[in-house]
Coordinates of C-alpha atoms in Angstrom, one line a residue:
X1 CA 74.1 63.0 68.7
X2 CA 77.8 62.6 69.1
X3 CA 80.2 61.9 72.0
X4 CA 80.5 65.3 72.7
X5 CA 76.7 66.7 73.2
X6 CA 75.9 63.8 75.1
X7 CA 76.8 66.3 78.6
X8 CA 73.4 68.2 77.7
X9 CA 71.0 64.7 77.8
X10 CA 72.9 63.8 80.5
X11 CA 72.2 66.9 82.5
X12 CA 68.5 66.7 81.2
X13 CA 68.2 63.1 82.4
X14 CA 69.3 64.1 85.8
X15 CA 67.1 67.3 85.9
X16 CA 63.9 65.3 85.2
X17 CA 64.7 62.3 87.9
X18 CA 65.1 64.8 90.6
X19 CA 61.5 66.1 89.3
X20 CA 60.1 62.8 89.3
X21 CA 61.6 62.3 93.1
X22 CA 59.9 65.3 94.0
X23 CA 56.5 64.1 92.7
X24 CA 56.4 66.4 89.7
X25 CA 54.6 64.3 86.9
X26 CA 57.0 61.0 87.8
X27 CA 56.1 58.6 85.3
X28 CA 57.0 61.0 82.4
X29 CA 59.6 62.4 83.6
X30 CA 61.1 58.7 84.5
X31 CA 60.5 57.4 81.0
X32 CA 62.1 60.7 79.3
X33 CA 65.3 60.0 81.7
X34 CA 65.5 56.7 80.6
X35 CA 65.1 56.9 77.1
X36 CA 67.7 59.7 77.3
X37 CA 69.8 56.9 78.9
X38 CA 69.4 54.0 77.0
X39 CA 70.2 56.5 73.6
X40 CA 73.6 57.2 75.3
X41 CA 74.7 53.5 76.4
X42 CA 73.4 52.0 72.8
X43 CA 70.3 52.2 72.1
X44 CA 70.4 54.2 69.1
X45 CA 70.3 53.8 65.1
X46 CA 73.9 53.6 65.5
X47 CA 73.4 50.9 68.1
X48 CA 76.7 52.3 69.5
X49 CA 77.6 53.3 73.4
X50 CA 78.9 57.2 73.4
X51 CA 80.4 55.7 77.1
X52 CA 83.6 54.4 76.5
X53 CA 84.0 50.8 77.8
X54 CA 80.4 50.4 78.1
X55 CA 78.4 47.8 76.3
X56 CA 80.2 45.6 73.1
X57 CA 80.3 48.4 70.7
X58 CA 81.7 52.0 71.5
X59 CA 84.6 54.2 70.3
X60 CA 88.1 53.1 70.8
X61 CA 90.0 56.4 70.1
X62 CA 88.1 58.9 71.4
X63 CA 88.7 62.3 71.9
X64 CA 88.2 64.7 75.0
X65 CA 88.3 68.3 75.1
X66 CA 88.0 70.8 78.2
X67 CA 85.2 72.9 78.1

């Protein structure tokens, strides 16, 4: 996962802790949002942040692009 297609686990993350609120199979969906998460702030092979500023090791010339 890059920088860039980090929008889609982020969006997935969301979708599954609004499930969980409702009541739809919460633990699950809780861990899958978290482990989405934790892979974008560092918790990776890469042990690298994809958020800029976040944590002690993330990209410092990063590139955006409008979709």
């Amino acid at each position: 996962m890059n920088h860039v297609s980090c929008l889609f686990p982020a969006n997935a993350a969301f979708i599954a802790l609004v499930a969980a609120t409702d009541g739809i199979n919460p633990d699950s969906y809780k861990t899958y949002a978290l482990s989405q998460i934790n892979y974008i702030l560092g918790d990776n092979e890469n042990h690298i942040s994809f958020e800029i500023g976040f944590g002690d090791s993330f990209p410092n010339h990063p590139h955006h692009r409008g979709r």
